[in-house]
mmCIF file of C-alpha atoms in Angstrom:
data_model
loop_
_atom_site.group_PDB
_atom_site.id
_atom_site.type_symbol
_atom_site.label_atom_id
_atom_site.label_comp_id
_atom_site.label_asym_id
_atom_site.label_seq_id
_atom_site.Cartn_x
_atom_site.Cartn_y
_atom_site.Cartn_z
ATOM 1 C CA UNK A 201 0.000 0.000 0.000
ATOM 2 C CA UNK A 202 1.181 3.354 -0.843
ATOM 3 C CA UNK A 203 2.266 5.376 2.548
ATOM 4 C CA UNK A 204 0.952 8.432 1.148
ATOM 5 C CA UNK A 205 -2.395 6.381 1.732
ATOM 6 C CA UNK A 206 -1.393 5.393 5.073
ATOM 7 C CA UNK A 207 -0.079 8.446 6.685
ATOM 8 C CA UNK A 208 -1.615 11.799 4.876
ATOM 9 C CA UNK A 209 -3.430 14.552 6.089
ATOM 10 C CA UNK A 210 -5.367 13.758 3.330
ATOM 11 C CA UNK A 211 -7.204 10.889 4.949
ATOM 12 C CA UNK A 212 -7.736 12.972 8.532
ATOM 13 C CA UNK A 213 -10.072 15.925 7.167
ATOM 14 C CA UNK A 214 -10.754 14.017 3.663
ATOM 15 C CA UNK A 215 -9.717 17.432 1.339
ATOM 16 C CA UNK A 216 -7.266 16.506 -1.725
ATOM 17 C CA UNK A 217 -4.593 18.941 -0.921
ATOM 18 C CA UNK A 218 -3.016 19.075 -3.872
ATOM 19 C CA UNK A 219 -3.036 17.853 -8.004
ATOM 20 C CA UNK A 220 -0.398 15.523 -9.384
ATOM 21 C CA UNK A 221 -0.649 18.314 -12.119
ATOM 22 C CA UNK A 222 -0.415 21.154 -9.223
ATOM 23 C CA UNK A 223 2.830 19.233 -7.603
ATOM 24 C CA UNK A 224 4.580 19.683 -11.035
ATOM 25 C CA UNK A 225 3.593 23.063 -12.600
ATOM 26 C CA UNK A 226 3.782 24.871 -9.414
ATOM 27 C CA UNK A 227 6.516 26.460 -7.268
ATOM 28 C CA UNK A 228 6.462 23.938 -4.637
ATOM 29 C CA UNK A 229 7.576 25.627 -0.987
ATOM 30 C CA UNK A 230 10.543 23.784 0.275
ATOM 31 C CA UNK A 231 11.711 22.336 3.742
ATOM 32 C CA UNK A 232 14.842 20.361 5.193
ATOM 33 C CA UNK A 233 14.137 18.122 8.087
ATOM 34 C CA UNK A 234 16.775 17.579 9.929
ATOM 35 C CA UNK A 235 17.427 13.790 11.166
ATOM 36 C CA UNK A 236 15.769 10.657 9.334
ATOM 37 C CA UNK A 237 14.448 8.711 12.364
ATOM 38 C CA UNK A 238 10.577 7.992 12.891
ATOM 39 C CA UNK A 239 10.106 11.361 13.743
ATOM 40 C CA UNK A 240 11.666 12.875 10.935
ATOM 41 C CA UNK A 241 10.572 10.758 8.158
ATOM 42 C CA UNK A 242 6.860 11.048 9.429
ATOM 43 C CA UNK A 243 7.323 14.731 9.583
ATOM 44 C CA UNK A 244 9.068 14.371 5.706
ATOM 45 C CA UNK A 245 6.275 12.273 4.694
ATOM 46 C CA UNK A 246 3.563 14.446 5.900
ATOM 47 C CA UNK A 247 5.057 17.604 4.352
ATOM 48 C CA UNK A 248 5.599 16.011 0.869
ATOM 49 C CA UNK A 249 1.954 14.432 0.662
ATOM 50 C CA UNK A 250 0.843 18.230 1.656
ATOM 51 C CA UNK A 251 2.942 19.347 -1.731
ATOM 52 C CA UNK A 252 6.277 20.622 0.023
ATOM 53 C CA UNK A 253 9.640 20.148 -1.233
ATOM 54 C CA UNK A 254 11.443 17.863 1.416
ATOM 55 C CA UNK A 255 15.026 17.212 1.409
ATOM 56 C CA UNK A 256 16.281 14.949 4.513
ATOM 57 C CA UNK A 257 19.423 15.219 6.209
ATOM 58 C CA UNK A 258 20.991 12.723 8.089
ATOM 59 C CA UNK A 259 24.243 12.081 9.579
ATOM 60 C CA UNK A 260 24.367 8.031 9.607
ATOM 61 C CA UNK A 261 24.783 6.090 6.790
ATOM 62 C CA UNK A 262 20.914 4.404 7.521
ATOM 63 C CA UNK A 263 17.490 5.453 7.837
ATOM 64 C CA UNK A 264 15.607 5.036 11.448
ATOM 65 C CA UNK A 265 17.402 6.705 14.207
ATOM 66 C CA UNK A 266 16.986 4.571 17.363
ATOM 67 C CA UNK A 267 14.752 1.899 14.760
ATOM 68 C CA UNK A 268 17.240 -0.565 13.466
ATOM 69 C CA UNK A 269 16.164 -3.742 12.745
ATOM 70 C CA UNK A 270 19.002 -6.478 11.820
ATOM 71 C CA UNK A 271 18.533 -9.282 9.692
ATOM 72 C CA UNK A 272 22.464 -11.108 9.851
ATOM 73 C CA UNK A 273 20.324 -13.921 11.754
ATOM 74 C CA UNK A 274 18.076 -14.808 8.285
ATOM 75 C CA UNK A 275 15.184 -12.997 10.580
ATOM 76 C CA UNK A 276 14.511 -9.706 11.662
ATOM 77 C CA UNK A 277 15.967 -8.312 14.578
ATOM 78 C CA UNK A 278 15.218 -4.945 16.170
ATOM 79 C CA UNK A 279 18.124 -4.082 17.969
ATOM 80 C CA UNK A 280 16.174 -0.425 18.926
ATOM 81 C CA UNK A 281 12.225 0.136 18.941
ATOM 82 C CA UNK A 282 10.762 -3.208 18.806
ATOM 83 C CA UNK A 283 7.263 -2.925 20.265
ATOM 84 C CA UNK A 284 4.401 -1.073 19.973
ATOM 85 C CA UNK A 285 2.730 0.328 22.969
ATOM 86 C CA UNK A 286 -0.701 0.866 22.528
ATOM 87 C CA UNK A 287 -2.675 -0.909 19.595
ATOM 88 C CA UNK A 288 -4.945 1.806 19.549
ATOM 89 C CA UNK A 289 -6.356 4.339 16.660
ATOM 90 C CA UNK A 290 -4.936 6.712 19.409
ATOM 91 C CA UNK A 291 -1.250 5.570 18.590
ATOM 92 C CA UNK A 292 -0.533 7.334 15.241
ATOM 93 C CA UNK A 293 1.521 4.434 14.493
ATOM 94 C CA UNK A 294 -1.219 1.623 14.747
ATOM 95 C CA UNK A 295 -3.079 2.205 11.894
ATOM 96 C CA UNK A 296 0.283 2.554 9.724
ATOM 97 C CA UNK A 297 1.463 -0.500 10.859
ATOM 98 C CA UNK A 298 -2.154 -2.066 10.136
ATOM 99 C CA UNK A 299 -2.329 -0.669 7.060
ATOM 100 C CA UNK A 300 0.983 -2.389 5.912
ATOM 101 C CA UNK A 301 -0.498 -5.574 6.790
ATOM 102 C CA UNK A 302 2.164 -6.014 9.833
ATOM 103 C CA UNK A 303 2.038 -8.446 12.422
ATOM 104 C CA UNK A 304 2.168 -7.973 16.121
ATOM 105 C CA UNK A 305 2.542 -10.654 18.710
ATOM 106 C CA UNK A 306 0.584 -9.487 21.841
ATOM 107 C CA UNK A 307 2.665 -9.059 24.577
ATOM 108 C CA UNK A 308 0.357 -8.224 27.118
ATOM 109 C CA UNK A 309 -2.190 -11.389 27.173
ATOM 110 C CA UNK A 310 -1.804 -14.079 29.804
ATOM 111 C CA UNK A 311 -0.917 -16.686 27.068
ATOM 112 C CA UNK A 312 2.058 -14.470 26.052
ATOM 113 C CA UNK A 313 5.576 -16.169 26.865
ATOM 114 C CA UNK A 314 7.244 -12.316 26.539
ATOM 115 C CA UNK A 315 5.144 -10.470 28.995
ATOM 116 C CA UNK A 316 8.333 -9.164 31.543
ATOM 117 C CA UNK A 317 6.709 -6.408 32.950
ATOM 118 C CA UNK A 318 6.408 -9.005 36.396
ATOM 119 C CA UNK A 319 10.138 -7.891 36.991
ATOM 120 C CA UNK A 320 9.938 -9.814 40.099
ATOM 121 C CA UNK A 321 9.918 -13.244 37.866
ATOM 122 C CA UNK A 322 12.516 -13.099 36.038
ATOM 123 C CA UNK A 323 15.831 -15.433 36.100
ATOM 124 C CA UNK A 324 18.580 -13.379 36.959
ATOM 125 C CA UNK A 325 21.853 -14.890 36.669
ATOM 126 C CA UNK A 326 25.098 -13.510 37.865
ATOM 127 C CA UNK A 327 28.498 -13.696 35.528
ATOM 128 C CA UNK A 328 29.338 -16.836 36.862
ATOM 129 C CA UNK A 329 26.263 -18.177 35.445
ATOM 130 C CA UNK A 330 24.712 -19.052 38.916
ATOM 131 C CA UNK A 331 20.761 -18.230 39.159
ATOM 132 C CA UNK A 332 20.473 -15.004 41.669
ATOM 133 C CA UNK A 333 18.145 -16.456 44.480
ATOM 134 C CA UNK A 334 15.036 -15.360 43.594
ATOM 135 C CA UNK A 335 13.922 -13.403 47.247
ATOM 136 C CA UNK A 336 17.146 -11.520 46.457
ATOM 137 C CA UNK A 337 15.383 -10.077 43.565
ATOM 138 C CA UNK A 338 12.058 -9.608 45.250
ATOM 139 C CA UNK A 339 13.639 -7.773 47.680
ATOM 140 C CA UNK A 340 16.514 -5.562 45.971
ATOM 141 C CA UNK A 341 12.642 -5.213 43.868
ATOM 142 C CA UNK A 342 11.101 -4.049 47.182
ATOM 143 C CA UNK A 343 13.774 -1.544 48.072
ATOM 144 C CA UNK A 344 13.924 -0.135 44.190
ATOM 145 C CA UNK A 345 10.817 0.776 44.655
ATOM 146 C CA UNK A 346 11.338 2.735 47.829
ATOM 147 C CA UNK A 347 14.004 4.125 46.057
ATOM 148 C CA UNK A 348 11.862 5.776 43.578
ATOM 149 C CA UNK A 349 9.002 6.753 46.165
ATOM 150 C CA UNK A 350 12.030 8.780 47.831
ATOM 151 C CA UNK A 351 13.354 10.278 44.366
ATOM 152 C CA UNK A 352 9.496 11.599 44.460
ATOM 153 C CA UNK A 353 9.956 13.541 47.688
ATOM 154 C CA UNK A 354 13.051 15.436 46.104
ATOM 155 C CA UNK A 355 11.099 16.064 42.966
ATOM 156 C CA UNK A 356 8.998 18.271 45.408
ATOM 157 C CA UNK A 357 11.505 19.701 47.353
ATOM 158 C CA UNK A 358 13.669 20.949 44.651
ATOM 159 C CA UNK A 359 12.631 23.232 42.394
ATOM 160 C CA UNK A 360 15.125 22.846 39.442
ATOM 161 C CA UNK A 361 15.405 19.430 37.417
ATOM 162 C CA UNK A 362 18.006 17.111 37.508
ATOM 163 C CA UNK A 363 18.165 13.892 36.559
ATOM 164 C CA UNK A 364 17.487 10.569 38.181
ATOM 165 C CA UNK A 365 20.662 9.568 38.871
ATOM 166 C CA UNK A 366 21.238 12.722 40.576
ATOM 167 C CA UNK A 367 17.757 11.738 42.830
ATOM 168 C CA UNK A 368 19.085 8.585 43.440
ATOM 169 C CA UNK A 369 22.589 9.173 44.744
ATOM 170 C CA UNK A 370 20.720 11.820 47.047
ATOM 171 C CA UNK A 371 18.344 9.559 48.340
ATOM 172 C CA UNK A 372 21.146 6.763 49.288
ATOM 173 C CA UNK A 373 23.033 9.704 50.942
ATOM 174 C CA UNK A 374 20.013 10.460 52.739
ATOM 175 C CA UNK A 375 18.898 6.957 53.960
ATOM 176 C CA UNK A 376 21.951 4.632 53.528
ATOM 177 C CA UNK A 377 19.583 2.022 54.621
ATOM 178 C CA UNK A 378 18.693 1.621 50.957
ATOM 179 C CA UNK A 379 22.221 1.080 49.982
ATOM 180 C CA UNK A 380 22.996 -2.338 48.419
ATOM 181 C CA UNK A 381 25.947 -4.346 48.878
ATOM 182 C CA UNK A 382 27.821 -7.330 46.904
ATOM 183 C CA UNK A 383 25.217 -9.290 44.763
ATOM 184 C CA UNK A 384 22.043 -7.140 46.148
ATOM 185 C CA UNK A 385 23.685 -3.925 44.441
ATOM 186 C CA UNK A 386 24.446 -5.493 40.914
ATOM 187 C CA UNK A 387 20.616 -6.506 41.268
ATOM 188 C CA UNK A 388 19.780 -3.101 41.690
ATOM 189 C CA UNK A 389 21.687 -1.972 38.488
ATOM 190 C CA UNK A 390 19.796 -4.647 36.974
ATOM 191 C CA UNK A 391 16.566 -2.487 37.912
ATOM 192 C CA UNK A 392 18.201 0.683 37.008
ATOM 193 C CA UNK A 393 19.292 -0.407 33.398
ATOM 194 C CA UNK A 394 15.579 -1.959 33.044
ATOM 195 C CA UNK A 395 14.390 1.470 33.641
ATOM 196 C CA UNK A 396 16.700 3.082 31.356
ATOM 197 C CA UNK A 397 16.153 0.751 28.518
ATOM 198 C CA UNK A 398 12.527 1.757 28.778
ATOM 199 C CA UNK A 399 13.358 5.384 28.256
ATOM 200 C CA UNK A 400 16.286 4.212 25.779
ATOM 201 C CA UNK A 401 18.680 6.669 27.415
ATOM 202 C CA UNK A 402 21.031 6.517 30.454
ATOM 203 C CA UNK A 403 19.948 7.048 33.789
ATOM 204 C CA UNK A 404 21.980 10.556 33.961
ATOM 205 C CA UNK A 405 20.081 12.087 31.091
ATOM 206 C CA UNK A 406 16.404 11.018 32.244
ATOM 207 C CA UNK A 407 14.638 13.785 33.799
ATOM 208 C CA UNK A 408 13.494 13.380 37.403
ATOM 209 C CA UNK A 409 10.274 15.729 36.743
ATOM 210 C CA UNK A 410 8.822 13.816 33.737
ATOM 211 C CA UNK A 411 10.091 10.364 33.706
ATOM 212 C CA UNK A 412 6.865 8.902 35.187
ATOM 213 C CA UNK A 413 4.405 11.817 33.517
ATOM 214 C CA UNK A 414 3.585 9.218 30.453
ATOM 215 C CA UNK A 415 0.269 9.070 29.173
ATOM 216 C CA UNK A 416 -0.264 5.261 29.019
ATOM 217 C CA UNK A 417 -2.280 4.617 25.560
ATOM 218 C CA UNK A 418 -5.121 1.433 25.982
ATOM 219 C CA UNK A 419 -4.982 -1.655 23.638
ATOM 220 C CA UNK A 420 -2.173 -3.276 25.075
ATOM 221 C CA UNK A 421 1.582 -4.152 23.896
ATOM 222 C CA UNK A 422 2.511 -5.741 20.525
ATOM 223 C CA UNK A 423 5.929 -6.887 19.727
ATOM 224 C CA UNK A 424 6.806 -6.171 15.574
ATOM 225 C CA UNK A 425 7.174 -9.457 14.412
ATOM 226 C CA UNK A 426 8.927 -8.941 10.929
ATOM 227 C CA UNK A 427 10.265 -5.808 12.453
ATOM 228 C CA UNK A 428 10.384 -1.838 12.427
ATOM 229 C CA UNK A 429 11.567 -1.944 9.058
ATOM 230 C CA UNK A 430 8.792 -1.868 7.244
ATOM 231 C CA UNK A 431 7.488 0.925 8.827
ATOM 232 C CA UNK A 432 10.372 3.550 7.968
ATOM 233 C CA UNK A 433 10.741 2.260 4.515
ATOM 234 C CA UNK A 434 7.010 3.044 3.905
ATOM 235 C CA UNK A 435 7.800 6.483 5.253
ATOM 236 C CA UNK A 436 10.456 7.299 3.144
ATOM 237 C CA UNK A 437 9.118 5.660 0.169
ATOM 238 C CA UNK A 438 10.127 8.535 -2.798
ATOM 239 C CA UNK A 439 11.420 10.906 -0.343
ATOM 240 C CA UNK A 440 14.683 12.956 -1.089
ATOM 241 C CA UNK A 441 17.304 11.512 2.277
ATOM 242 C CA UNK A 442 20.836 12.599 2.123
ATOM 243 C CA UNK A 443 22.920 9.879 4.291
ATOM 244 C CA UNK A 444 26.275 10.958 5.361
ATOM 245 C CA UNK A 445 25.183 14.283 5.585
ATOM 246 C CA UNK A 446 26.032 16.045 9.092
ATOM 247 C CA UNK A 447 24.648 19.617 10.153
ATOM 248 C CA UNK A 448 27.530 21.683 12.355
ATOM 249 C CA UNK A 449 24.527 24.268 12.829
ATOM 250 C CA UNK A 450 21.271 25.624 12.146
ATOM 251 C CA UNK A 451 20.739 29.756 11.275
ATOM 252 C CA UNK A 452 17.398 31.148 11.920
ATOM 253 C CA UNK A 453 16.279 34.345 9.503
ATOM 254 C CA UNK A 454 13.689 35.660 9.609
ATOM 255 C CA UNK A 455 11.780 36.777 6.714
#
């Protein structure tokens, strides 16, 4: 299916914008978008199917930003983005990805053998490749958790931003009864790096004021069975996408 069809203003309010003929005889108004991940190759895509001129710039030699999906296994492999959270119309990506005729495996059904959001259950083993007792993780579990209702009382004290490392440091300096020792603190930093591969970014750079502020879309999870892939090469279908091509700055004028 054509990705104009899929993601175009022209389905939301039902107006053709614009004539094939119009697109060619026409002065078309032009725009570079900077960066050809999901968010820049929607933003592309939605620009050229409303009759602007878009050139792409982007500074890797690949399309997708954080979306790579690998396929050196003879199957895909999303190495970034894998899921999508919230099959709902709400989720501008779910009817894109229906559209395309994608499949999702639902992650969030009792039958589902990927549903980890139970941290609590999982197998932990250490890098001897002995199990972690399993109450260690419960209770490292317990104490993460009073961790983060702590980090909430500096969020209210403070207040300027910082990030929730910074919360976390100060809360162990103020109540060194949460400290962790020997196996119970690599357990923690097992929690910790859970939490920052949900926000794909390191624990230093995610905001102590908004990291729990999500709006949590209905319809579940769904994990992208042949990959993200698809998705950004329907976005870019026919778009103009300089790779290798890295900005030093941008200069506003205005006009």
């Amino acid at each position: 299916m054509d990705p104009k069809e899929l993601f175009s203003t022209n389905l939301i309010d039902g107006k053709i914008v614009a004539s094939h003929i119009e697109r060619q005889c026409s002065p078309l108004p032009s725009v570079i978008v900077i960066g050809a991940g999901i968010s820049g190759l929607a933003a592309a895509r939605s620009l050229y199917d409303a009759s602007f001129e878009v050139t792409i710039l982007e500074s890797r030699d690949r399309l997708g930003g954080r979306i790579n999906t690998d396929y050196s296994f003879g199957c895909p492999v999303d190495m970034g983005a894998s899921w999508l959270h919230g099959v709902c119309n709400e989720n501008p990506l779910a009817p894109l990805i229906r559209g395309l005729g994608l499949t999702l495996y639902r992650t969030s059904g009792d039958d589902s053998i990927l549903y980890d959001h139970d941290l609590e259950s999982c197998m932990l083993f250490n890098t001897d490749g002995h199990q972690v007792p399993q109450q260690i993780v419960m209770d490292v579990g317990e104490t993460f958790k009073r961790i983060l209702e702590e980090t909430g009382k500096v969020r209210d004290e403070d207040p300027d931003d910082m990030s929730v490392q910074q919360a976390i440091s100060v809360v162990l300096n103020s109540h060194p009864e949460l400290r962790q020792q020997g196996l119970s603190h690599e357990v923690l930093q097992w929690y910790i790096c859970r939490m920052e591969a949900w926000f794909a970014a390191d624990a230093d750079m995610i905001s102590l004021k908004t990291w729990d502020q999500e709006h949590v879309l209905s319809g579940g999870h769904g994990l992208m069975v042949e990959g993200y892939d698809p998705v950004i090469k329907a976005l870019a279908k026919n778009l103009d996408i300089r790779l290798n091509h890295r900005h030093a700055c941008i200069i506003y004028r205005m006009t």
